């Protein structure tokens, strides 16, 4: 397998943690809530899933527990930020630090231990295509993540639920005047984002790299938040952005494996460098941000 085939085959798997966490954050932001604690939510989900899978609970139970744990922590954020109308940025950062601290605490005795990953499910014929065939041989979580991406896009594009979430984020006072429970919708959106962040962390810990190491989330949560802006709150663009960052992270590994005479630290930082560059480009386009942005993002709502 050459470098190109390696990147193509692993791109979707590498993109999955970014994609799941970014989709969850997009739903929360569409409802007008800015949750900067995604990194901590992913870290907590990662260790909960790892502990359960390591002790024989199975991947399904591990993912469910990870989603519930991260959702519970995200609801702590919601209670403080929405219930008590605290500053969402400050509370999100605190929740992120708390999640990472809990992850380090629970994972101390599991350092460097490994678990069994998931087998790949190949699509007949398609997986045999030269060069790009690896795209069609992925584990079940990747396939479910792609289905979830389509489902979330469809909900926002075609259903009343998606319309209500967008209304709550764009103009909460008008949504309240129409009888929609703004705070309840925002709580649900935050919890949903927590579940997907937990799934993202679980995938990173028990499928993508099935071993435990403190700090293994390694900034993926922050990249996921950046992806929402990069994708201008649109599901399709977030998916493409996740694939881009997945490919870049694999490209750095491929470059190191081929013995390229470049600092390994520089190659490892490529995803973050790309994040900064992309955010700079997107942020300079005020028209694009205004067209697709969320009008009441981060603003508290008082009935």
PDB file of C-alpha atoms in Angstrom:
ATOM      1  CA  UNK A   1       0.000   0.000   0.000  1.00  0.00           C
ATOM      2  CA  UNK A   2       1.516   3.305  -1.089  1.00  0.00           C
ATOM      3  CA  UNK A   3       1.032   6.623   0.689  1.00  0.00           C
ATOM      4  CA  UNK A   4      -1.955   7.658  -1.443  1.00  0.00           C
ATOM      5  CA  UNK A   5      -3.770   4.359  -0.891  1.00  0.00           C
ATOM      6  CA  UNK A   6      -3.009   4.621   2.846  1.00  0.00           C
ATOM      7  CA  UNK A   7      -4.569   8.088   3.048  1.00  0.00           C
ATOM      8  CA  UNK A   8      -7.613   7.177   0.960  1.00  0.00           C
ATOM      9  CA  UNK A   9      -8.270   3.944   2.879  1.00  0.00           C
ATOM     10  CA  UNK A  10      -7.985   5.558   6.293  1.00  0.00           C
ATOM     11  CA  UNK A  11      -9.489   8.981   5.592  1.00  0.00           C
ATOM     12  CA  UNK A  12     -13.062   8.193   6.661  1.00  0.00           C
ATOM     13  CA  UNK A  13     -11.960   6.424   9.846  1.00  0.00           C
ATOM     14  CA  UNK A  14      -9.649   9.310  10.757  1.00  0.00           C
ATOM     15  CA  UNK A  15     -12.449  11.772  10.002  1.00  0.00           C
ATOM     16  CA  UNK A  16     -15.089  10.006  12.127  1.00  0.00           C
ATOM     17  CA  UNK A  17     -14.146  11.494  15.554  1.00  0.00           C
ATOM     18  CA  UNK A  18     -14.049  14.962  13.989  1.00  0.00           C
ATOM     19  CA  UNK A  19     -17.314  14.379  12.152  1.00  0.00           C
ATOM     20  CA  UNK A  20     -19.344  13.066  15.095  1.00  0.00           C
ATOM     21  CA  UNK A  21     -18.171  15.752  17.508  1.00  0.00           C
ATOM     22  CA  UNK A  22     -18.651  18.526  14.924  1.00  0.00           C
ATOM     23  CA  UNK A  23     -22.178  17.375  14.036  1.00  0.00           C
ATOM     24  CA  UNK A  24     -23.145  17.407  17.709  1.00  0.00           C
ATOM     25  CA  UNK A  25     -21.670  20.862  18.193  1.00  0.00           C
ATOM     26  CA  UNK A  26     -23.424  22.079  15.035  1.00  0.00           C
ATOM     27  CA  UNK A  27     -26.818  21.000  16.413  1.00  0.00           C
ATOM     28  CA  UNK A  28     -26.126  22.808  19.706  1.00  0.00           C
ATOM     29  CA  UNK A  29     -24.979  25.948  17.897  1.00  0.00           C
ATOM     30  CA  UNK A  30     -27.956  25.836  15.547  1.00  0.00           C
ATOM     31  CA  UNK A  31     -30.066  26.099  18.695  1.00  0.00           C
ATOM     32  CA  UNK A  32     -28.049  29.142  19.786  1.00  0.00           C
ATOM     33  CA  UNK A  33     -25.747  27.461  22.332  1.00  0.00           C
ATOM     34  CA  UNK A  34     -21.954  27.695  22.134  1.00  0.00           C
ATOM     35  CA  UNK A  35     -20.418  24.751  23.996  1.00  0.00           C
ATOM     36  CA  UNK A  36     -16.618  24.941  24.073  1.00  0.00           C
ATOM     37  CA  UNK A  37     -16.340  21.857  26.269  1.00  0.00           C
ATOM     38  CA  UNK A  38     -16.291  19.363  23.385  1.00  0.00           C
ATOM     39  CA  UNK A  39     -12.702  18.300  24.106  1.00  0.00           C
ATOM     40  CA  UNK A  40     -13.602  17.346  27.665  1.00  0.00           C
ATOM     41  CA  UNK A  41     -16.809  15.598  26.586  1.00  0.00           C
ATOM     42  CA  UNK A  42     -14.831  13.514  24.100  1.00  0.00           C
ATOM     43  CA  UNK A  43     -12.184  12.682  26.701  1.00  0.00           C
ATOM     44  CA  UNK A  44     -14.796  11.523  29.209  1.00  0.00           C
ATOM     45  CA  UNK A  45     -16.580   9.416  26.597  1.00  0.00           C
ATOM     46  CA  UNK A  46     -13.258   7.896  25.560  1.00  0.00           C
ATOM     47  CA  UNK A  47     -12.305   6.627  28.998  1.00  0.00           C
ATOM     48  CA  UNK A  48     -15.802   5.402  29.867  1.00  0.00           C
ATOM     49  CA  UNK A  49     -15.971   3.375  26.651  1.00  0.00           C
ATOM     50  CA  UNK A  50     -12.449   2.038  27.146  1.00  0.00           C
ATOM     51  CA  UNK A  51     -13.134   0.866  30.698  1.00  0.00           C
ATOM     52  CA  UNK A  52     -16.310  -0.953  29.679  1.00  0.00           C
ATOM     53  CA  UNK A  53     -14.783  -2.600  26.603  1.00  0.00           C
ATOM     54  CA  UNK A  54     -11.618  -3.548  28.517  1.00  0.00           C
ATOM     55  CA  UNK A  55     -13.685  -5.349  31.156  1.00  0.00           C
ATOM     56  CA  UNK A  56     -15.626  -7.289  28.532  1.00  0.00           C
ATOM     57  CA  UNK A  57     -18.758  -5.188  28.267  1.00  0.00           C
ATOM     58  CA  UNK A  58     -18.593  -5.009  24.483  1.00  0.00           C
ATOM     59  CA  UNK A  59     -18.365  -2.102  22.071  1.00  0.00           C
ATOM     60  CA  UNK A  60     -22.107  -1.432  21.927  1.00  0.00           C
ATOM     61  CA  UNK A  61     -22.366  -1.026  25.693  1.00  0.00           C
ATOM     62  CA  UNK A  62     -19.176   1.029  25.689  1.00  0.00           C
ATOM     63  CA  UNK A  63     -20.553   3.459  23.119  1.00  0.00           C
ATOM     64  CA  UNK A  64     -23.907   3.752  24.911  1.00  0.00           C
ATOM     65  CA  UNK A  65     -22.228   4.437  28.259  1.00  0.00           C
ATOM     66  CA  UNK A  66     -19.872   6.955  26.678  1.00  0.00           C
ATOM     67  CA  UNK A  67     -22.777   8.800  25.076  1.00  0.00           C
ATOM     68  CA  UNK A  68     -24.738   8.883  28.342  1.00  0.00           C
ATOM     69  CA  UNK A  69     -21.736  10.045  30.397  1.00  0.00           C
ATOM     70  CA  UNK A  70     -20.901  12.860  27.998  1.00  0.00           C
ATOM     71  CA  UNK A  71     -24.578  13.824  27.744  1.00  0.00           C
ATOM     72  CA  UNK A  72     -24.766  14.036  31.543  1.00  0.00           C
ATOM     73  CA  UNK A  73     -21.715  16.307  31.632  1.00  0.00           C
ATOM     74  CA  UNK A  74     -23.128  18.438  28.831  1.00  0.00           C
ATOM     75  CA  UNK A  75     -26.336  18.834  30.838  1.00  0.00           C
ATOM     76  CA  UNK A  76     -24.261  20.223  33.708  1.00  0.00           C
ATOM     77  CA  UNK A  77     -23.100  22.835  31.213  1.00  0.00           C
ATOM     78  CA  UNK A  78     -26.721  23.418  30.148  1.00  0.00           C
ATOM     79  CA  UNK A  79     -27.966  23.886  33.707  1.00  0.00           C
ATOM     80  CA  UNK A  80     -25.303  26.484  34.473  1.00  0.00           C
ATOM     81  CA  UNK A  81     -25.251  28.271  31.109  1.00  0.00           C
ATOM     82  CA  UNK A  82     -28.957  28.101  30.266  1.00  0.00           C
ATOM     83  CA  UNK A  83     -30.649  27.676  33.636  1.00  0.00           C
ATOM     84  CA  UNK A  84     -28.547  30.255  35.487  1.00  0.00           C
ATOM     85  CA  UNK A  85     -27.661  32.223  32.333  1.00  0.00           C
ATOM     86  CA  UNK A  86     -23.917  32.129  33.014  1.00  0.00           C
ATOM     87  CA  UNK A  87     -21.438  33.052  30.295  1.00  0.00           C
ATOM     88  CA  UNK A  88     -21.423  30.166  27.814  1.00  0.00           C
ATOM     89  CA  UNK A  89     -17.768  30.561  26.867  1.00  0.00           C
ATOM     90  CA  UNK A  90     -16.557  30.441  30.466  1.00  0.00           C
ATOM     91  CA  UNK A  91     -18.802  27.527  31.413  1.00  0.00           C
ATOM     92  CA  UNK A  92     -17.834  25.581  28.295  1.00  0.00           C
ATOM     93  CA  UNK A  93     -14.135  25.978  29.042  1.00  0.00           C
ATOM     94  CA  UNK A  94     -14.703  24.865  32.640  1.00  0.00           C
ATOM     95  CA  UNK A  95     -16.666  21.801  31.538  1.00  0.00           C
ATOM     96  CA  UNK A  96     -13.919  20.953  29.061  1.00  0.00           C
ATOM     97  CA  UNK A  97     -11.280  21.099  31.784  1.00  0.00           C
ATOM     98  CA  UNK A  98     -13.492  19.028  34.095  1.00  0.00           C
ATOM     99  CA  UNK A  99     -14.016  16.345  31.445  1.00  0.00           C
ATOM    100  CA  UNK A 100     -10.303  16.068  30.763  1.00  0.00           C
ATOM    101  CA  UNK A 101      -9.581  15.887  34.489  1.00  0.00           C
ATOM    102  CA  UNK A 102     -12.110  13.112  35.017  1.00  0.00           C
ATOM    103  CA  UNK A 103     -10.645  11.272  32.033  1.00  0.00           C
ATOM    104  CA  UNK A 104      -7.136  11.463  33.492  1.00  0.00           C
ATOM    105  CA  UNK A 105      -8.405  10.358  36.909  1.00  0.00           C
ATOM    106  CA  UNK A 106     -10.393   7.356  35.675  1.00  0.00           C
ATOM    107  CA  UNK A 107      -7.765   6.345  33.134  1.00  0.00           C
ATOM    108  CA  UNK A 108      -4.728   6.374  35.394  1.00  0.00           C
ATOM    109  CA  UNK A 109      -4.784   2.605  36.001  1.00  0.00           C
ATOM    110  CA  UNK A 110      -5.465   1.819  32.319  1.00  0.00           C
ATOM    111  CA  UNK A 111      -2.450   3.615  30.861  1.00  0.00           C
ATOM    112  CA  UNK A 112      -0.981   1.802  27.813  1.00  0.00           C
ATOM    113  CA  UNK A 113      -3.534  -1.033  27.990  1.00  0.00           C
ATOM    114  CA  UNK A 114      -5.208  -2.158  24.770  1.00  0.00           C
ATOM    115  CA  UNK A 115      -8.580  -3.522  23.658  1.00  0.00           C
ATOM    116  CA  UNK A 116      -9.753  -5.308  20.533  1.00  0.00           C
ATOM    117  CA  UNK A 117     -11.049  -3.039  17.777  1.00  0.00           C
ATOM    118  CA  UNK A 118     -13.868  -3.652  15.314  1.00  0.00           C
ATOM    119  CA  UNK A 119     -13.587  -5.563  12.027  1.00  0.00           C
ATOM    120  CA  UNK A 120     -14.044  -3.803   8.724  1.00  0.00           C
ATOM    121  CA  UNK A 121     -17.180  -4.287   6.652  1.00  0.00           C
ATOM    122  CA  UNK A 122     -16.377  -4.200   2.942  1.00  0.00           C
ATOM    123  CA  UNK A 123     -18.794  -3.407   0.144  1.00  0.00           C
ATOM    124  CA  UNK A 124     -18.593  -6.134  -2.514  1.00  0.00           C
ATOM    125  CA  UNK A 125     -16.868  -5.170  -5.770  1.00  0.00           C
ATOM    126  CA  UNK A 126     -16.367  -1.551  -4.703  1.00  0.00           C
ATOM    127  CA  UNK A 127     -13.693  -2.428  -2.150  1.00  0.00           C
ATOM    128  CA  UNK A 128     -11.670  -4.121  -4.925  1.00  0.00           C
ATOM    129  CA  UNK A 129     -11.296  -0.957  -7.002  1.00  0.00           C
ATOM    130  CA  UNK A 130      -7.621   0.053  -7.261  1.00  0.00           C
ATOM    131  CA  UNK A 131      -6.456   3.037  -5.167  1.00  0.00           C
ATOM    132  CA  UNK A 132      -9.911   4.112  -3.907  1.00  0.00           C
ATOM    133  CA  UNK A 133     -11.160   0.655  -2.918  1.00  0.00           C
ATOM    134  CA  UNK A 134     -10.115   1.232   0.684  1.00  0.00           C
ATOM    135  CA  UNK A 135     -12.862   3.847   1.000  1.00  0.00           C
ATOM    136  CA  UNK A 136     -15.422   1.036   0.830  1.00  0.00           C
ATOM    137  CA  UNK A 137     -13.877  -1.112   3.568  1.00  0.00           C
ATOM    138  CA  UNK A 138     -14.732   0.532   6.897  1.00  0.00           C
ATOM    139  CA  UNK A 139     -15.902  -0.517  10.331  1.00  0.00           C
ATOM    140  CA  UNK A 140     -19.578  -0.343  11.277  1.00  0.00           C
ATOM    141  CA  UNK A 141     -19.194   2.915  13.235  1.00  0.00           C
ATOM    142  CA  UNK A 142     -17.946   4.724  10.136  1.00  0.00           C
ATOM    143  CA  UNK A 143     -20.939   3.513   8.123  1.00  0.00           C
ATOM    144  CA  UNK A 144     -23.332   4.543  10.914  1.00  0.00           C
ATOM    145  CA  UNK A 145     -21.636   7.955  11.137  1.00  0.00           C
ATOM    146  CA  UNK A 146     -22.235   8.510   7.429  1.00  0.00           C
ATOM    147  CA  UNK A 147     -25.879   7.534   7.899  1.00  0.00           C
ATOM    148  CA  UNK A 148     -26.146   9.923  10.870  1.00  0.00           C
ATOM    149  CA  UNK A 149     -24.716  12.727   8.727  1.00  0.00           C
ATOM    150  CA  UNK A 150     -27.402  12.219   6.109  1.00  0.00           C
ATOM    151  CA  UNK A 151     -30.101  11.942   8.790  1.00  0.00           C
ATOM    152  CA  UNK A 152     -29.087  15.199  10.490  1.00  0.00           C
ATOM    153  CA  UNK A 153     -28.990  16.966   7.124  1.00  0.00           C
ATOM    154  CA  UNK A 154     -32.485  15.666   6.319  1.00  0.00           C
ATOM    155  CA  UNK A 155     -33.861  16.737   9.708  1.00  0.00           C
ATOM    156  CA  UNK A 156     -32.672  20.321   9.245  1.00  0.00           C
ATOM    157  CA  UNK A 157     -33.693  20.451   5.592  1.00  0.00           C
ATOM    158  CA  UNK A 158     -37.096  18.797   5.622  1.00  0.00           C
ATOM    159  CA  UNK A 159     -38.622  18.457   9.100  1.00  0.00           C
ATOM    160  CA  UNK A 160     -40.439  20.694  11.537  1.00  0.00           C
ATOM    161  CA  UNK A 161     -37.992  19.660  14.272  1.00  0.00           C
ATOM    162  CA  UNK A 162     -35.115  21.120  12.305  1.00  0.00           C
ATOM    163  CA  UNK A 163     -37.076  24.277  11.630  1.00  0.00           C
ATOM    164  CA  UNK A 164     -37.838  24.717  15.343  1.00  0.00           C
ATOM    165  CA  UNK A 165     -34.181  24.244  16.310  1.00  0.00           C
ATOM    166  CA  UNK A 166     -33.106  26.830  13.745  1.00  0.00           C
ATOM    167  CA  UNK A 167     -35.830  29.241  14.873  1.00  0.00           C
ATOM    168  CA  UNK A 168     -34.702  28.941  18.487  1.00  0.00           C
ATOM    169  CA  UNK A 169     -31.143  29.745  17.437  1.00  0.00           C
ATOM    170  CA  UNK A 170     -32.007  32.576  15.080  1.00  0.00           C
ATOM    171  CA  UNK A 171     -34.689  34.408  17.038  1.00  0.00           C
ATOM    172  CA  UNK A 172     -35.539  32.843  20.408  1.00  0.00           C
ATOM    173  CA  UNK A 173     -38.014  35.578  21.340  1.00  0.00           C
ATOM    174  CA  UNK A 174     -40.047  34.999  18.197  1.00  0.00           C
ATOM    175  CA  UNK A 175     -39.894  31.232  18.742  1.00  0.00           C
ATOM    176  CA  UNK A 176     -41.102  31.703  22.305  1.00  0.00           C
ATOM    177  CA  UNK A 177     -43.921  33.953  21.132  1.00  0.00           C
ATOM    178  CA  UNK A 178     -45.034  31.142  18.808  1.00  0.00           C
ATOM    179  CA  UNK A 179     -45.209  28.773  21.762  1.00  0.00           C
ATOM    180  CA  UNK A 180     -41.974  26.825  21.349  1.00  0.00           C
ATOM    181  CA  UNK A 181     -40.103  25.971  24.597  1.00  0.00           C
ATOM    182  CA  UNK A 182     -36.791  27.696  23.858  1.00  0.00           C
ATOM    183  CA  UNK A 183     -34.914  26.491  26.941  1.00  0.00           C
ATOM    184  CA  UNK A 184     -36.134  22.898  26.546  1.00  0.00           C
ATOM    185  CA  UNK A 185     -35.083  22.838  22.884  1.00  0.00           C
ATOM    186  CA  UNK A 186     -31.662  24.185  23.788  1.00  0.00           C
ATOM    187  CA  UNK A 187     -31.275  21.610  26.585  1.00  0.00           C
ATOM    188  CA  UNK A 188     -32.131  18.833  24.126  1.00  0.00           C
ATOM    189  CA  UNK A 189     -29.689  20.178  21.532  1.00  0.00           C
ATOM    190  CA  UNK A 190     -26.879  20.385  24.083  1.00  0.00           C
ATOM    191  CA  UNK A 191     -27.598  16.839  25.302  1.00  0.00           C
ATOM    192  CA  UNK A 192     -27.601  15.561  21.718  1.00  0.00           C
ATOM    193  CA  UNK A 193     -24.272  17.250  21.134  1.00  0.00           C
ATOM    194  CA  UNK A 194     -22.951  15.601  24.292  1.00  0.00           C
ATOM    195  CA  UNK A 195     -24.042  12.165  23.080  1.00  0.00           C
ATOM    196  CA  UNK A 196     -22.248  12.582  19.746  1.00  0.00           C
ATOM    197  CA  UNK A 197     -19.134  13.933  21.469  1.00  0.00           C
ATOM    198  CA  UNK A 198     -19.168  10.842  23.694  1.00  0.00           C
ATOM    199  CA  UNK A 199     -19.486   8.623  20.633  1.00  0.00           C
ATOM    200  CA  UNK A 200     -16.583  10.471  19.009  1.00  0.00           C
ATOM    201  CA  UNK A 201     -14.367   9.925  22.034  1.00  0.00           C
ATOM    202  CA  UNK A 202     -15.415   6.281  22.272  1.00  0.00           C
ATOM    203  CA  UNK A 203     -14.524   5.703  18.626  1.00  0.00           C
ATOM    204  CA  UNK A 204     -11.106   7.248  19.104  1.00  0.00           C
ATOM    205  CA  UNK A 205     -10.367   5.083  22.158  1.00  0.00           C
ATOM    206  CA  UNK A 206     -11.792   1.659  21.330  1.00  0.00           C
ATOM    207  CA  UNK A 207     -11.893   1.502  17.527  1.00  0.00           C
ATOM    208  CA  UNK A 208      -9.560   3.915  15.757  1.00  0.00           C
ATOM    209  CA  UNK A 209      -6.619   3.532  18.152  1.00  0.00           C
ATOM    210  CA  UNK A 210      -7.799   0.854  20.629  1.00  0.00           C
ATOM    211  CA  UNK A 211      -5.469   1.654  23.493  1.00  0.00           C
ATOM    212  CA  UNK A 212      -5.567   4.089  26.366  1.00  0.00           C
ATOM    213  CA  UNK A 213      -3.143   6.990  26.740  1.00  0.00           C
ATOM    214  CA  UNK A 214      -3.752  10.128  28.754  1.00  0.00           C
ATOM    215  CA  UNK A 215      -4.526  13.036  26.449  1.00  0.00           C
ATOM    216  CA  UNK A 216      -5.272  10.786  23.492  1.00  0.00           C
ATOM    217  CA  UNK A 217      -8.049  13.079  22.235  1.00  0.00           C
ATOM    218  CA  UNK A 218      -5.203  15.465  21.433  1.00  0.00           C
ATOM    219  CA  UNK A 219      -7.164  18.546  20.408  1.00  0.00           C
ATOM    220  CA  UNK A 220      -9.760  16.777  18.272  1.00  0.00           C
ATOM    221  CA  UNK A 221     -12.534  18.519  20.204  1.00  0.00           C
ATOM    222  CA  UNK A 222     -11.148  21.955  19.367  1.00  0.00           C
ATOM    223  CA  UNK A 223     -10.780  21.009  15.716  1.00  0.00           C
ATOM    224  CA  UNK A 224     -14.416  19.821  15.766  1.00  0.00           C
ATOM    225  CA  UNK A 225     -15.527  23.234  17.028  1.00  0.00           C
ATOM    226  CA  UNK A 226     -13.469  24.877  14.299  1.00  0.00           C
ATOM    227  CA  UNK A 227     -15.056  22.532  11.761  1.00  0.00           C
ATOM    228  CA  UNK A 228     -18.489  23.940  12.533  1.00  0.00           C
ATOM    229  CA  UNK A 229     -17.274  27.410  11.550  1.00  0.00           C
ATOM    230  CA  UNK A 230     -15.316  25.964   8.627  1.00  0.00           C
ATOM    231  CA  UNK A 231     -18.502  24.281   7.400  1.00  0.00           C
ATOM    232  CA  UNK A 232     -20.529  27.456   8.046  1.00  0.00           C
ATOM    233  CA  UNK A 233     -23.051  25.406  10.065  1.00  0.00           C
ATOM    234  CA  UNK A 234     -23.919  23.245   7.046  1.00  0.00           C
ATOM    235  CA  UNK A 235     -23.834  19.451   7.367  1.00  0.00           C
ATOM    236  CA  UNK A 236     -22.357  18.748   3.934  1.00  0.00           C
ATOM    237  CA  UNK A 237     -19.486  21.188   4.398  1.00  0.00           C
ATOM    238  CA  UNK A 238     -18.749  19.864   7.873  1.00  0.00           C
ATOM    239  CA  UNK A 239     -18.489  16.371   6.394  1.00  0.00           C
ATOM    240  CA  UNK A 240     -16.067  17.578   3.720  1.00  0.00           C
ATOM    241  CA  UNK A 241     -14.071  19.460   6.334  1.00  0.00           C
ATOM    242  CA  UNK A 242     -13.840  16.361   8.541  1.00  0.00           C
ATOM    243  CA  UNK A 243     -12.556  14.356   5.566  1.00  0.00           C
ATOM    244  CA  UNK A 244      -9.985  17.078   4.873  1.00  0.00           C
ATOM    245  CA  UNK A 245      -8.679  17.055   8.437  1.00  0.00           C
ATOM    246  CA  UNK A 246      -8.701  13.259   8.495  1.00  0.00           C
ATOM    247  CA  UNK A 247      -6.646  13.174   5.298  1.00  0.00           C
ATOM    248  CA  UNK A 248      -4.206  15.789   6.620  1.00  0.00           C
ATOM    249  CA  UNK A 249      -3.650  13.846   9.853  1.00  0.00           C
ATOM    250  CA  UNK A 250      -2.927  10.689   7.842  1.00  0.00           C
ATOM    251  CA  UNK A 251      -0.691  12.600   5.438  1.00  0.00           C
ATOM    252  CA  UNK A 252       1.546  13.593   8.329  1.00  0.00           C
ATOM    253  CA  UNK A 253       1.820   9.931   9.383  1.00  0.00           C
ATOM    254  CA  UNK A 254       2.543   8.850   5.814  1.00  0.00           C
ATOM    255  CA  UNK A 255       5.247  11.498   5.485  1.00  0.00           C
ATOM    256  CA  UNK A 256       6.914  10.300   8.677  1.00  0.00           C
ATOM    257  CA  UNK A 257       6.723   6.663   7.513  1.00  0.00           C
ATOM    258  CA  UNK A 258       8.423   7.476   4.201  1.00  0.00           C
ATOM    259  CA  UNK A 259      11.333   9.077   6.045  1.00  0.00           C
ATOM    260  CA  UNK A 260      10.711  12.611   4.791  1.00  0.00           C
ATOM    261  CA  UNK A 261      13.412  14.903   6.134  1.00  0.00           C
ATOM    262  CA  UNK A 262      11.034  17.137   8.051  1.00  0.00           C
ATOM    263  CA  UNK A 263      10.635  17.490  11.795  1.00  0.00           C
ATOM    264  CA  UNK A 264       8.125  14.954  13.148  1.00  0.00           C
ATOM    265  CA  UNK A 265       6.768  17.635  15.486  1.00  0.00           C
ATOM    266  CA  UNK A 266       6.035  19.863  12.499  1.00  0.00           C
ATOM    267  CA  UNK A 267       4.298  17.038  10.640  1.00  0.00           C
ATOM    268  CA  UNK A 268       2.213  16.175  13.721  1.00  0.00           C
ATOM    269  CA  UNK A 269       1.090  19.790  13.994  1.00  0.00           C
ATOM    270  CA  UNK A 270      -0.175  19.891  10.395  1.00  0.00           C
ATOM    271  CA  UNK A 271      -3.890  19.424  11.304  1.00  0.00           C
ATOM    272  CA  UNK A 272      -3.719  22.369  13.705  1.00  0.00           C
ATOM    273  CA  UNK A 273      -1.854  24.547  11.227  1.00  0.00           C
ATOM    274  CA  UNK A 274      -4.517  23.759   8.621  1.00  0.00           C
ATOM    275  CA  UNK A 275      -7.199  24.600  11.200  1.00  0.00           C
ATOM    276  CA  UNK A 276      -5.723  28.051  11.813  1.00  0.00           C
ATOM    277  CA  UNK A 277      -5.330  28.785   8.103  1.00  0.00           C
ATOM    278  CA  UNK A 278      -8.844  27.636   7.226  1.00  0.00           C
ATOM    279  CA  UNK A 279     -10.417  29.585  10.090  1.00  0.00           C
ATOM    280  CA  UNK A 280      -8.549  32.676   8.985  1.00  0.00           C
ATOM    281  CA  UNK A 281      -9.833  32.311   5.426  1.00  0.00           C
ATOM    282  CA  UNK A 282     -13.428  31.615   6.481  1.00  0.00           C
ATOM    283  CA  UNK A 283     -13.478  34.398   9.077  1.00  0.00           C
ATOM    284  CA  UNK A 284     -12.337  36.923   6.497  1.00  0.00           C
ATOM    285  CA  UNK A 285     -15.488  36.238   4.460  1.00  0.00           C
ATOM    286  CA  UNK A 286     -18.008  38.219   6.506  1.00  0.00           C
ATOM    287  CA  UNK A 287     -20.748  37.737   3.942  1.00  0.00           C
ATOM    288  CA  UNK A 288     -20.508  33.946   4.134  1.00  0.00           C
ATOM    289  CA  UNK A 289     -20.568  33.943   7.938  1.00  0.00           C
ATOM    290  CA  UNK A 290     -23.513  36.331   8.040  1.00  0.00           C
ATOM    291  CA  UNK A 291     -25.426  34.306   5.453  1.00  0.00           C
ATOM    292  CA  UNK A 292     -25.136  30.967   7.286  1.00  0.00           C
ATOM    293  CA  UNK A 293     -24.307  32.016  10.844  1.00  0.00           C
ATOM    294  CA  UNK A 294     -26.613  31.709  13.865  1.00  0.00           C
ATOM    295  CA  UNK A 295     -27.929  35.132  14.906  1.00  0.00           C
ATOM    296  CA  UNK A 296     -28.369  34.434  18.623  1.00  0.00           C
ATOM    297  CA  UNK A 297     -25.361  32.130  19.124  1.00  0.00           C
ATOM    298  CA  UNK A 298     -24.060  32.353  22.667  1.00  0.00           C
ATOM    299  CA  UNK A 299     -26.684  34.817  23.815  1.00  0.00           C
ATOM    300  CA  UNK A 300     -28.721  33.983  26.963  1.00  0.00           C
ATOM    301  CA  UNK A 301     -32.480  33.839  26.683  1.00  0.00           C
ATOM    302  CA  UNK A 302     -34.787  35.344  29.299  1.00  0.00           C
ATOM    303  CA  UNK A 303     -38.497  34.699  29.131  1.00  0.00           C
TER     304      UNK A 303
END
